[in-house]
Amino acid sequence: MLLEHAKLLGAIRVTGEVVGRKKLQKMIYIAKKLSFPFQEKFEFHFYGPYSEELTLQIEELINMGFLMEQKEKKGGYIQYRYRLTENGEEFLKTVQFKNDPALQSCLLHMNEQSARFLELVSTVLYFDSLSKDDIIEKIAKVKRKQNYTEEEIEEAFQFIHKLKREITH
Amino acid sequence: MSYSTKKLSEEKVFKDPVHRYIHVRDQVIWDLIGTKEFQRLRRIKQLGTTFLTFHGAEHSRFSHSLGVYEIVRRIVDDVFKGRTEWDESNRLLALCSALLHDLGHGPFSHSFEKVFQFDHEYFTQAIILGDTEVNGILRAVEEDFPQKVAEVIAKTSENKVVVSLISSQIDADRMDYLQRDAYYTGVSYGHFDMERILRLMRPWEDQVVIKHSGMHAVEDYIMSRYQMYWQVYFHPVTRSGEVILNKILQRAKELYEQKYQFKHEPKHFYSLFEGNLTLEDHLNLDEAVVLYYFQVWQKEEDPILRDLCHRFLNRNLFKYIEFEPSNNEYKKYMSLVKLFEQANINPEYYLVIDSSSDLPYDFYRPGEEEERLPIHLLMPGGELRELSRESEIVEAISGKRRTDHKLYFPMDILKEKQMDESVRKEIFDLLHIT
């Protein structure tokens, strides 16, 4: 019963608050790529993997009153903050939803990172069927405007390694 | 003359109810249309279960793919040709990508993807890059041409202008399916002045933009998209058909996992059930095959599979009520699950919540925070402005949140099945059945 919605709520509850729509998209994508059971369908867009289904589920959760979206002006753009409402907490309690401890740990690590960095991590994971050199070449082509440095790309690989270690432990 | 530029001795035309004629002059395009992988799309309906609501909606992904090709052909040959921002060497790449963009779709794609967790994009890539007739033709153009086409369709190509033509907020794919779906469903929505939009499309750095003077034509397109979303794609009866289809597939898979002895072994489904669908198996699955199994499964011993197939083939669909989780209705749902169990009706198959997020269509959103690239208007001064900042009409409909959930159930079973009358009354009360 609204299981996919419950999984999203559960993920946001772990973090306390997620700042930014892009960040939330990338966190769920990365978790899915790490084999956590999120079912949303992602496609590659201008800014990396993106799920329209996830955007709609978030809207649904807001309309259900389970999730609070706070809009704030940040420089030239609008930023969104997401946090559970009391009704959202009650819903998770009623359906007896429990998060996987490994997922919790991964989400906390991800939430400490910037949206820009998670965009890079999710792009690396999107091309994970390629060799490391080919991934680096691909990022230089499809993420030209973001100007990721070699250090950032290496850091992204390390970060993925760290998350995978969290899961195996 | 190389294969990539070879023209047919005579232009071929396909009569088409949406674009009047689809023109083919390139040998490569003609050869691709003739491949078995492309011809297979004739046996895949564009709109899945919509024909259960709008009986005319029997059109195929074959006709849609030809339509997308024709729109891109008109853009590159009639509008972009000769413009300094357009690289003419991308012409064949754009045409092939348009024609092949849906190649990996399977029968009733959306339901299959939901239940079996695979995605058609993967198979589009596999057909283009694998040992197929399509791959052979693309390789004859250039050794790395299949890779280039696959990257455009996957949206991972660095050639963003070509990607935008096939896949963006105002692309050839959407422009074809809105008009085609409107035509075949018979609704009066879905119409807009495509010719004007095409004339005012411009390649601009790494995207396709619309000249400001085309704003009203784009407004019409956005309105069409909005109306088609709510009136056709999201029709509650179509969703009921889709719910039953999902449940048939879920049931068949569950029975297979329980080592149930099917009277008619579903050999075409084995690799799907086991999660290792090969390209060959995928290409052998089409809607004729799936409907054959539904036909024979009506005679199965399993009462749930038998009943669901009978419902789907004979359009005995589930009824529905509006379901609003925010009003604590999820607690009502949980009570209903218990009551269904008491009445010996399996709630997993006969009490289903369907949400707006379950649908593979969307309406226009400006795309804040770099989620997706919005529609940009090219202003007279040369700067770009996001559409909803210029158009009050678009702003009015794109800013509105509208989500929807429905609860589906089989009214006939609830009325006719033998059960404790107090249980029946409680179920009827909760479902507002009088």
Coordinates of C-alpha atoms in Angstrom, one line a residue:
Chain A
M1 CA 0.0 0.0 0.0
L2 CA 1.7 3.1 -1.3
L3 CA 4.9 1.2 -0.7
E4 CA 7.1 3.3 -3.0
H5 CA 5.8 6.4 -1.3
A6 CA 6.7 5.0 2.1
K7 CA 10.2 4.2 0.9
L8 CA 10.7 7.8 -0.2
L9 CA 9.3 9.1 3.1
G10 CA 11.6 6.7 4.9
A11 CA 14.6 7.9 3.1
I12 CA 13.9 11.6 3.8
R13 CA 13.2 10.8 7.4
V14 CA 16.6 9.3 7.8
T15 CA 18.3 12.5 6.6
G16 CA 16.1 14.9 8.7
E17 CA 16.0 17.3 5.8
V18 CA 17.0 17.2 2.2
V19 CA 17.8 20.6 0.6
G20 CA 17.3 20.8 -3.1
R21 CA 15.2 18.9 -5.7
K22 CA 18.3 17.9 -7.7
K23 CA 20.0 16.6 -4.6
L24 CA 17.0 14.4 -3.7
Q25 CA 16.8 13.0 -7.2
K26 CA 20.4 12.1 -7.2
M27 CA 20.3 10.5 -3.8
I28 CA 17.5 8.2 -4.7
Y29 CA 19.2 7.4 -8.1
I30 CA 22.5 6.5 -6.3
A31 CA 20.6 4.4 -3.7
K32 CA 18.8 2.5 -6.5
K33 CA 22.1 1.9 -8.4
L34 CA 23.5 0.5 -5.2
S35 CA 20.7 -2.1 -5.3
F36 CA 18.4 -0.6 -2.7
P37 CA 14.9 -1.4 -3.8
F38 CA 13.7 1.8 -5.2
Q39 CA 11.5 1.2 -8.3
E40 CA 11.4 4.7 -9.9
K41 CA 12.4 4.8 -13.6
F42 CA 15.3 7.2 -14.3
E43 CA 16.4 8.5 -17.6
F44 CA 19.5 10.6 -18.5
H45 CA 18.6 14.3 -18.9
F46 CA 20.6 17.4 -19.4
Y47 CA 21.6 17.4 -15.7
G48 CA 22.1 13.7 -15.3
P49 CA 19.8 10.9 -14.3
Y50 CA 16.3 12.2 -13.6
S51 CA 13.0 10.5 -12.8
E52 CA 9.7 12.2 -13.6
E53 CA 8.0 9.4 -11.6
L54 CA 10.0 10.5 -8.5
T55 CA 9.1 14.1 -9.1
L56 CA 5.4 13.2 -9.2
Q57 CA 5.7 10.9 -6.1
I58 CA 7.2 13.8 -4.2
E59 CA 4.3 16.1 -5.3
E60 CA 1.8 13.4 -4.2
L61 CA 3.5 13.1 -0.8
I62 CA 3.2 16.9 -0.4
N63 CA -0.4 16.9 -1.4
M64 CA -1.1 14.0 1.0
G65 CA 0.3 16.2 3.7
F66 CA 3.1 13.7 4.5
L67 CA 5.9 15.8 3.3
M68 CA 6.6 19.5 3.8
E69 CA 8.2 21.5 1.0
Q70 CA 9.7 24.8 1.9
K71 CA 10.5 27.2 -0.9
E72 CA 13.3 29.8 -0.5
K73 CA 15.0 32.3 -2.7
K74 CA 18.7 31.6 -3.1
G75 CA 20.5 34.1 -5.3
G76 CA 19.0 33.8 -8.8
Y77 CA 17.0 30.7 -8.2
I78 CA 14.5 29.0 -5.9
Q79 CA 15.6 26.2 -3.5
Y80 CA 13.4 23.6 -2.0
R81 CA 13.7 21.9 1.4
Y82 CA 12.0 18.7 2.2
R83 CA 11.1 17.3 5.6
L84 CA 8.5 14.9 7.0
T85 CA 5.3 16.3 8.6
E86 CA 3.7 14.8 11.7
N87 CA 1.2 13.1 9.4
G88 CA 4.1 11.6 7.4
E89 CA 5.6 10.2 10.6
E90 CA 2.3 8.8 11.6
F91 CA 1.8 7.2 8.2
L92 CA 5.2 5.4 8.4
K93 CA 4.4 4.3 11.9
T94 CA 1.0 2.9 10.9
V95 CA 2.4 1.0 7.9
Q96 CA 5.3 -0.2 10.2
F97 CA 7.9 1.0 7.7
K98 CA 11.5 0.2 8.5
N99 CA 14.6 1.3 6.6
D100 CA 17.6 -0.9 5.9
P101 CA 20.4 0.2 8.2
A102 CA 22.9 0.1 5.3
L103 CA 20.6 2.4 3.3
Q104 CA 20.4 4.8 6.3
S105 CA 24.1 5.0 6.5
C106 CA 24.5 5.6 2.7
L107 CA 21.8 8.3 2.7
L108 CA 23.5 10.2 5.6
H109 CA 26.8 10.2 3.7
M110 CA 25.1 11.4 0.5
N111 CA 23.2 14.1 2.4
E112 CA 26.5 15.6 3.5
Q113 CA 27.5 16.2 -0.1
S114 CA 26.6 19.0 -2.4
A115 CA 24.1 18.6 -5.3
R116 CA 26.9 19.3 -7.7
F117 CA 29.0 16.4 -6.4
L118 CA 26.0 14.0 -6.3
E119 CA 25.3 14.9 -9.9
L120 CA 28.8 13.8 -10.7
V121 CA 28.5 10.6 -8.6
S122 CA 25.2 9.7 -10.3
T123 CA 26.6 10.3 -13.7
V124 CA 29.6 8.1 -12.9
L125 CA 27.2 5.4 -11.8
Y126 CA 25.0 5.9 -14.9
F127 CA 27.9 4.9 -17.1
D128 CA 29.2 2.1 -14.8
S129 CA 29.1 -0.4 -17.6
L130 CA 32.1 1.4 -19.2
S131 CA 35.8 1.3 -18.1
K132 CA 37.0 4.0 -15.7
D133 CA 38.9 5.8 -18.5
D134 CA 35.8 5.7 -20.7
I135 CA 33.7 7.1 -17.9
I136 CA 36.1 10.0 -17.4
E137 CA 36.0 10.7 -21.1
K138 CA 32.2 10.5 -21.2
I139 CA 31.9 12.9 -18.3
A140 CA 34.2 15.4 -20.0
K141 CA 31.8 15.3 -23.0
V142 CA 28.3 15.2 -21.4
K143 CA 29.2 17.4 -18.4
R144 CA 31.3 19.9 -20.3
K145 CA 29.5 22.9 -18.7
Q146 CA 30.0 21.7 -15.2
N147 CA 33.8 21.7 -15.6
Y148 CA 34.5 18.9 -13.2
T149 CA 38.1 18.6 -12.2
E150 CA 40.2 15.4 -12.2
E151 CA 40.2 15.6 -8.4
E152 CA 36.4 15.8 -8.2
I153 CA 36.0 12.8 -10.6
E154 CA 38.5 10.8 -8.5
E155 CA 36.7 11.8 -5.4
A156 CA 33.4 10.6 -7.0
F157 CA 34.9 7.1 -7.6
Q158 CA 36.2 7.0 -4.0
F159 CA 32.8 8.0 -2.7
I160 CA 31.1 5.2 -4.6
H161 CA 33.7 2.8 -3.2
K162 CA 33.0 4.0 0.3
L163 CA 29.2 3.6 -0.1
K164 CA 29.7 0.1 -1.5
R165 CA 31.8 -0.7 1.5
E166 CA 29.1 0.5 3.8
I167 CA 26.7 -2.0 2.2
T168 CA 29.0 -5.0 2.5
H169 CA 29.8 -4.2 6.1
Chain B
M1 CA 28.1 7.8 -53.8
S2 CA 28.4 6.4 -50.2
Y3 CA 25.6 4.4 -48.6
S4 CA 25.0 7.3 -46.1
T5 CA 24.1 9.7 -48.9
K6 CA 22.6 7.3 -51.3
K7 CA 19.1 8.3 -52.5
L8 CA 16.3 6.1 -53.7
S9 CA 15.7 6.2 -57.4
E10 CA 12.2 7.4 -56.6
E11 CA 10.9 9.0 -53.4
K12 CA 8.7 6.6 -51.4
V13 CA 5.7 7.9 -49.5
F14 CA 3.6 6.4 -46.8
K15 CA 0.0 7.7 -46.5
D16 CA -0.4 8.9 -43.0
P17 CA -3.6 10.3 -41.3
V18 CA -1.7 12.7 -39.2
H19 CA 1.0 14.1 -41.5
R20 CA -0.7 13.3 -44.8
Y21 CA 2.5 11.9 -46.3
I22 CA 5.7 10.5 -44.8
H23 CA 8.5 11.0 -47.3
V24 CA 11.5 8.7 -47.6
R25 CA 14.3 9.6 -50.0
D26 CA 17.3 8.1 -48.2
Q27 CA 18.3 4.5 -48.9
V28 CA 19.3 4.0 -45.2
I29 CA 15.9 5.0 -43.9
W30 CA 14.1 2.8 -46.4
D31 CA 16.3 -0.2 -45.4
L32 CA 15.8 0.4 -41.7
I33 CA 12.0 0.4 -42.1
G34 CA 12.3 -2.9 -43.8
T35 CA 14.1 -4.7 -40.9
K36 CA 12.4 -7.3 -38.9
E37 CA 13.1 -5.3 -35.7
F38 CA 11.3 -2.2 -37.0
Q39 CA 8.5 -4.2 -38.6
R40 CA 7.9 -5.8 -35.2
L41 CA 6.6 -2.4 -34.0
R42 CA 3.5 -3.0 -36.0
R43 CA 2.6 -5.5 -33.4
I44 CA 3.0 -3.2 -30.4
K45 CA 0.2 -0.7 -29.7
Q46 CA 1.2 2.9 -29.0
L47 CA -1.3 3.4 -26.2
G48 CA -1.4 0.1 -24.4
T49 CA -4.8 -0.4 -22.7
T50 CA -6.3 2.8 -23.9
F51 CA -8.3 0.9 -26.6
L52 CA -10.5 -0.4 -23.8
T53 CA -11.7 3.2 -23.3
F54 CA -11.3 4.7 -26.8
H55 CA -11.9 1.9 -29.2
G56 CA -10.1 3.6 -32.0
A57 CA -6.8 3.7 -30.2
E58 CA -5.4 0.6 -31.9
H59 CA -2.5 2.4 -33.6
S60 CA 1.0 1.0 -33.4
R61 CA 4.5 2.2 -32.4
F62 CA 5.3 1.6 -36.1
S63 CA 3.1 4.4 -37.3
H64 CA 4.3 6.7 -34.4
S65 CA 7.9 6.0 -35.2
L66 CA 7.4 6.9 -38.9
G67 CA 5.6 10.1 -37.7
V68 CA 8.5 11.1 -35.5
Y69 CA 10.9 10.5 -38.3
E70 CA 8.7 12.7 -40.6
I71 CA 8.7 15.6 -38.2
V72 CA 12.4 15.5 -37.8
R73 CA 12.9 15.3 -41.5
R74 CA 10.8 18.4 -42.0
I75 CA 12.8 20.2 -39.3
V76 CA 16.2 19.3 -40.7
D77 CA 15.4 19.6 -44.4
D78 CA 13.0 22.5 -44.4
V79 CA 13.9 24.6 -41.4
F80 CA 17.4 24.0 -40.2
K81 CA 19.1 23.4 -43.6
G82 CA 21.5 26.2 -44.4
R83 CA 21.5 27.8 -40.9
T84 CA 25.0 28.4 -39.5
E85 CA 24.1 26.9 -36.2
W86 CA 23.1 23.6 -37.8
D87 CA 25.7 21.1 -38.9
E88 CA 24.3 19.4 -42.0
S89 CA 26.5 16.3 -41.3
N90 CA 24.1 15.5 -38.4
R91 CA 21.1 15.0 -40.7
L92 CA 21.2 11.2 -41.1
L93 CA 22.0 10.8 -37.4
A94 CA 18.9 12.9 -36.5
L95 CA 16.7 10.9 -39.0
C96 CA 17.8 7.5 -37.9
S97 CA 17.5 8.4 -34.2
A98 CA 14.0 9.7 -34.7
L99 CA 13.0 6.5 -36.6
L100 CA 14.5 4.1 -34.1
H101 CA 13.8 5.9 -30.8
D102 CA 11.1 3.4 -29.7
L103 CA 12.6 0.3 -31.1
G104 CA 13.0 -1.5 -27.7
H105 CA 9.4 -1.2 -26.6
G106 CA 7.8 -4.4 -25.7
P107 CA 4.1 -5.5 -25.6
F108 CA 2.1 -3.3 -23.2
S109 CA 5.5 -1.8 -22.3
H110 CA 4.5 0.1 -19.2
S111 CA 3.0 -2.9 -17.4
F112 CA 5.8 -5.2 -18.4
E113 CA 8.4 -2.6 -17.1
K114 CA 6.5 -2.2 -13.8
V115 CA 6.1 -5.8 -13.1
F116 CA 9.3 -7.2 -14.4
Q117 CA 11.6 -4.2 -13.7
F118 CA 13.2 -3.9 -17.1
D119 CA 13.4 -0.8 -19.3
H120 CA 12.7 -0.5 -23.0
E121 CA 15.6 1.9 -23.4
Y122 CA 18.0 -0.9 -22.5
F123 CA 16.5 -3.0 -25.4
T124 CA 16.6 -0.1 -27.8
Q125 CA 20.3 0.1 -27.1
A126 CA 20.6 -3.7 -27.4
I127 CA 18.9 -3.8 -30.8
I128 CA 20.9 -1.0 -32.2
L129 CA 24.3 -2.3 -30.9
G130 CA 23.6 -6.0 -31.0
D131 CA 23.6 -8.7 -33.8
T132 CA 20.5 -7.4 -35.6
E133 CA 19.4 -6.3 -39.0
V134 CA 19.2 -2.7 -37.8
N135 CA 22.8 -2.8 -36.6
G136 CA 24.0 -4.2 -39.9
I137 CA 22.4 -1.3 -41.8
L138 CA 23.7 1.3 -39.4
R139 CA 27.2 -0.2 -39.5
A140 CA 27.2 0.0 -43.3
V141 CA 26.9 3.8 -42.8
E142 CA 30.0 4.0 -40.6
E143 CA 31.5 1.5 -38.1
D144 CA 30.7 3.8 -35.1
F145 CA 27.3 5.0 -36.4
P146 CA 25.2 2.5 -34.3
Q147 CA 27.0 3.9 -31.2
K148 CA 26.2 7.5 -32.2
V149 CA 22.5 6.7 -32.8
A150 CA 22.3 4.7 -29.5
E151 CA 23.8 7.7 -27.6
V152 CA 21.3 10.2 -29.1
I153 CA 18.4 8.0 -28.2
A154 CA 19.8 7.4 -24.7
K155 CA 20.3 11.2 -24.4
T156 CA 23.9 10.7 -23.5
S157 CA 25.3 12.1 -26.7
E158 CA 27.4 15.2 -26.6
N159 CA 25.4 16.3 -29.7
K160 CA 22.7 18.0 -27.6
V161 CA 20.9 19.7 -30.5
V162 CA 20.1 16.4 -32.1
V163 CA 19.1 15.0 -28.7
S164 CA 16.7 17.9 -28.2
L165 CA 15.0 17.2 -31.5
I166 CA 14.1 13.7 -30.4
S167 CA 13.8 14.2 -26.7
S168 CA 13.0 17.4 -24.9
Q169 CA 10.0 19.3 -23.6
I170 CA 9.0 20.2 -27.1
D171 CA 10.3 17.4 -29.3
A172 CA 9.2 15.4 -32.4
D173 CA 8.2 12.5 -30.2
R174 CA 5.6 14.4 -28.2
M175 CA 4.4 16.4 -31.2
D176 CA 3.7 13.2 -33.1
Y177 CA 2.1 11.2 -30.3
L178 CA -0.2 14.1 -29.1
Q179 CA -1.6 14.5 -32.6
R180 CA -1.7 10.8 -33.4
D181 CA -3.3 9.8 -30.1
A182 CA -5.9 12.5 -30.5
Y183 CA -6.7 11.3 -34.0
Y184 CA -7.1 7.7 -33.1
T185 CA -8.9 8.2 -29.8
G186 CA -11.2 10.6 -31.6
V187 CA -11.0 13.3 -28.9
S188 CA -11.0 17.0 -29.9
Y189 CA -8.0 17.8 -27.8
G190 CA -4.4 17.4 -28.9
H191 CA -4.5 19.7 -31.8
F192 CA -2.0 22.6 -32.3
D193 CA -0.3 24.4 -35.1
M194 CA 2.7 22.1 -35.6
E195 CA 3.8 23.7 -38.8
R196 CA 4.2 27.1 -37.1
I197 CA 6.2 25.6 -34.3
L198 CA 8.5 23.8 -36.7
R199 CA 9.0 26.9 -38.8
L200 CA 10.1 28.8 -35.7
M201 CA 12.4 26.2 -34.2
R202 CA 16.0 27.2 -34.1
P203 CA 19.2 25.3 -33.2
W204 CA 20.8 27.4 -30.4
E205 CA 24.1 26.4 -28.8
D206 CA 23.3 23.0 -27.3
Q207 CA 19.5 23.0 -27.5
V208 CA 16.6 23.7 -29.8
V209 CA 14.7 26.9 -29.0
I210 CA 11.5 28.6 -30.3
K211 CA 11.5 32.1 -31.7
H212 CA 9.4 34.4 -29.5
S213 CA 6.9 35.0 -32.2
G214 CA 5.9 31.3 -32.0
M215 CA 4.9 31.6 -28.3
H216 CA 1.1 31.3 -28.9
A217 CA 1.6 28.2 -31.0
V218 CA 3.6 26.7 -28.2
E219 CA 0.9 27.7 -25.7
D220 CA -1.5 25.6 -27.8
Y221 CA 0.9 22.7 -27.7
I222 CA 1.2 22.9 -23.9
M223 CA -2.6 23.1 -23.5
S224 CA -3.0 20.0 -25.7
R225 CA -0.4 18.2 -23.6
Y226 CA -2.3 19.1 -20.5
Q227 CA -5.7 18.2 -21.8
M228 CA -4.5 14.9 -23.3
Y229 CA -2.9 14.0 -20.0
W230 CA -6.1 14.3 -18.0
Q231 CA -8.6 13.3 -20.7
V232 CA -6.9 10.4 -22.4
Y233 CA -3.7 9.2 -20.8
F234 CA -5.0 9.3 -17.3
H235 CA -8.5 8.1 -18.0
P236 CA -9.7 6.0 -15.0
V237 CA -11.1 3.2 -17.2
T238 CA -7.8 2.9 -19.1
R239 CA -6.1 2.8 -15.7
S240 CA -8.5 0.0 -14.7
G241 CA -7.4 -2.0 -17.7
E242 CA -3.8 -1.4 -16.9
V243 CA -4.3 -2.5 -13.2
I244 CA -5.8 -5.8 -14.4
L245 CA -2.9 -6.3 -16.9
N246 CA -0.3 -5.7 -14.2
K247 CA -2.1 -8.1 -12.0
I248 CA -2.2 -10.8 -14.7
L249 CA 1.5 -10.5 -15.2
Q250 CA 2.2 -10.5 -11.4
R251 CA 0.0 -13.5 -10.9
A252 CA 1.6 -15.5 -13.7
K253 CA 5.0 -14.8 -12.3
E254 CA 4.0 -15.7 -8.8
L255 CA 2.5 -19.0 -10.0
Y256 CA 5.7 -19.8 -12.0
E257 CA 7.8 -19.1 -8.8
Q258 CA 5.5 -21.5 -6.9
K259 CA 6.1 -24.2 -9.5
Y260 CA 2.5 -24.2 -10.6
Q261 CA 1.8 -26.5 -13.5
F262 CA 0.4 -24.4 -16.3
K263 CA -1.9 -26.2 -18.7
H264 CA -0.3 -24.1 -21.4
E265 CA 3.3 -23.5 -20.5
P266 CA 4.2 -19.8 -20.8
K267 CA 7.5 -20.5 -22.6
H268 CA 7.7 -17.0 -24.0
F269 CA 7.7 -15.6 -20.4
Y270 CA 10.2 -17.9 -18.7
S271 CA 13.2 -15.6 -19.1
L272 CA 11.1 -12.6 -18.0
F273 CA 9.9 -14.5 -14.9
E274 CA 13.5 -15.4 -14.1
G275 CA 14.8 -11.9 -14.7
N276 CA 17.2 -12.7 -17.5
L277 CA 15.3 -11.6 -20.6
T278 CA 17.6 -11.9 -23.7
L279 CA 17.4 -9.8 -26.8
E280 CA 16.1 -12.8 -28.8
D281 CA 13.4 -13.5 -26.2
H282 CA 12.5 -9.8 -26.2
L283 CA 12.1 -9.6 -29.9
N284 CA 9.9 -12.7 -29.9
L285 CA 7.4 -11.1 -27.5
D286 CA 4.8 -8.9 -29.1
E287 CA 1.1 -8.2 -28.2
A288 CA -0.2 -11.1 -30.4
V289 CA 1.9 -13.5 -28.3
V290 CA 0.8 -12.0 -25.0
L291 CA -2.9 -12.0 -25.9
Y292 CA -2.6 -15.6 -27.0
Y293 CA -1.5 -16.5 -23.5
F294 CA -4.3 -14.5 -21.9
Q295 CA -6.7 -16.4 -24.1
V296 CA -5.5 -19.8 -23.0
W297 CA -5.0 -18.8 -19.4
Q298 CA -8.8 -18.3 -19.2
K299 CA -8.9 -22.1 -19.0
E300 CA -6.3 -22.4 -16.2
E301 CA -7.0 -24.0 -12.9
D302 CA -5.8 -21.0 -10.9
P303 CA -9.0 -19.0 -10.3
I304 CA -7.2 -15.6 -10.0
L305 CA -5.3 -15.9 -13.2
R306 CA -8.3 -17.3 -15.0
D307 CA -10.6 -14.5 -13.7
L308 CA -8.1 -11.7 -14.5
C309 CA -7.5 -12.9 -18.1
H310 CA -11.3 -13.2 -18.6
R311 CA -11.8 -9.7 -17.3
F312 CA -9.1 -8.2 -19.6
L313 CA -10.2 -9.9 -22.8
N314 CA -13.9 -9.3 -22.2
R315 CA -13.5 -5.8 -20.7
N316 CA -15.0 -6.7 -17.4
L317 CA -13.0 -4.1 -15.6
F318 CA -12.6 -3.1 -12.0
K319 CA -14.7 -0.2 -10.6
Y320 CA -13.0 2.6 -8.6
I321 CA -13.5 5.2 -6.0
E322 CA -11.4 8.3 -5.4
F323 CA -8.8 7.6 -2.8
E324 CA -7.3 10.4 -0.7
P325 CA -4.5 9.2 1.6
S326 CA -4.2 12.6 3.3
N327 CA -7.6 12.1 5.0
N328 CA -6.3 9.1 6.8
E329 CA -7.9 7.0 4.0
Y330 CA -4.9 4.8 4.1
K331 CA -6.3 3.5 7.4
K332 CA -9.5 2.7 5.6
Y333 CA -7.5 0.8 3.0
M334 CA -5.9 -1.2 5.7
S335 CA -9.3 -2.1 7.1
L336 CA -10.4 -3.1 3.7
V337 CA -7.5 -5.4 3.2
K338 CA -8.5 -7.3 6.4
L339 CA -12.2 -7.4 5.3
F340 CA -11.2 -8.7 1.8
E341 CA -9.2 -11.5 3.5
Q342 CA -12.1 -12.4 5.7
A343 CA -14.2 -12.6 2.6
N344 CA -11.6 -14.8 1.0
I345 CA -10.8 -12.3 -1.8
N346 CA -7.1 -11.8 -2.3
P347 CA -6.5 -8.1 -1.7
E348 CA -3.1 -8.3 -3.5
Y349 CA -5.0 -8.8 -6.7
Y350 CA -8.4 -7.3 -6.1
L351 CA -7.8 -4.1 -4.1
V352 CA -5.4 -1.9 -5.9
I353 CA -4.3 1.7 -5.4
D354 CA -3.3 3.5 -8.6
S355 CA -1.6 6.9 -8.4
S356 CA -0.8 9.6 -10.9
S357 CA 2.9 8.8 -10.6
D358 CA 2.2 5.4 -12.0
L359 CA 1.7 7.0 -15.5
P360 CA 4.4 7.3 -18.1
Y361 CA 3.2 10.7 -19.3
D362 CA 3.8 14.1 -17.9
F363 CA 2.7 17.7 -18.4
Y364 CA 4.9 20.7 -18.8
R365 CA 6.9 21.9 -15.8
P366 CA 9.3 24.8 -16.1
G367 CA 12.0 22.7 -14.3
E368 CA 13.4 24.5 -11.4
E369 CA 16.8 23.8 -10.0
E370 CA 18.2 22.3 -13.2
E371 CA 16.0 19.2 -13.1
R372 CA 15.2 19.1 -16.8
L373 CA 15.7 21.6 -19.5
P374 CA 12.6 23.8 -20.0
I375 CA 11.3 25.3 -23.2
H376 CA 13.2 28.4 -24.1
L377 CA 11.9 31.3 -26.2
L378 CA 14.5 33.2 -28.3
M379 CA 13.7 36.8 -27.6
P380 CA 14.1 39.6 -30.2
G381 CA 17.2 40.9 -28.3
G382 CA 18.8 37.4 -28.7
E383 CA 18.5 36.3 -25.0
L384 CA 16.6 33.2 -23.9
R385 CA 13.5 33.2 -21.7
E386 CA 11.8 30.2 -20.1
L387 CA 8.3 29.8 -21.6
S388 CA 6.2 30.2 -18.4
R389 CA 7.9 33.5 -17.6
E390 CA 6.6 35.0 -20.8
S391 CA 3.2 33.2 -21.1
E392 CA 0.5 33.7 -18.5
I393 CA -1.4 30.7 -19.9
V394 CA 1.5 28.4 -19.5
E395 CA 2.4 29.8 -16.1
A396 CA -1.2 29.2 -15.0
I397 CA -1.2 25.5 -15.8
S398 CA 2.4 24.5 -15.2
G399 CA 2.5 25.9 -11.7
K400 CA -0.6 23.9 -10.5
R401 CA -0.1 20.7 -8.6
R402 CA -2.7 18.1 -9.4
T403 CA -2.2 14.5 -8.2
D404 CA -4.7 11.8 -8.1
H405 CA -5.2 8.3 -6.5
K406 CA -7.9 5.8 -7.2
L407 CA -8.8 2.6 -5.4
Y408 CA -9.8 -0.2 -7.8
F409 CA -11.9 -3.3 -6.9
P410 CA -14.2 -5.9 -8.6
M411 CA -17.7 -4.8 -7.9
D412 CA -19.2 -8.1 -9.3
I413 CA -17.2 -10.3 -7.0
L414 CA -18.1 -8.1 -4.0
K415 CA -21.8 -8.3 -4.8
E416 CA -22.0 -12.0 -5.8
K417 CA -19.4 -13.8 -3.8
Q418 CA -20.7 -15.8 -0.8
M419 CA -19.5 -14.2 2.4
D420 CA -20.6 -13.1 5.8
E421 CA -23.2 -10.4 5.2
S422 CA -21.8 -8.2 8.0
V423 CA -18.4 -8.3 6.2
R424 CA -20.0 -7.4 2.9
K425 CA -21.8 -4.5 4.5
E426 CA -18.6 -3.2 6.0
I427 CA -16.8 -3.4 2.7
F428 CA -19.7 -1.7 0.9
D429 CA -19.8 1.1 3.5
L430 CA -16.1 1.7 3.2
L431 CA -16.2 1.7 -0.6
H432 CA -19.4 3.8 -0.6
I433 CA -21.3 1.1 -2.5
T434 CA -25.1 1.5 -2.2

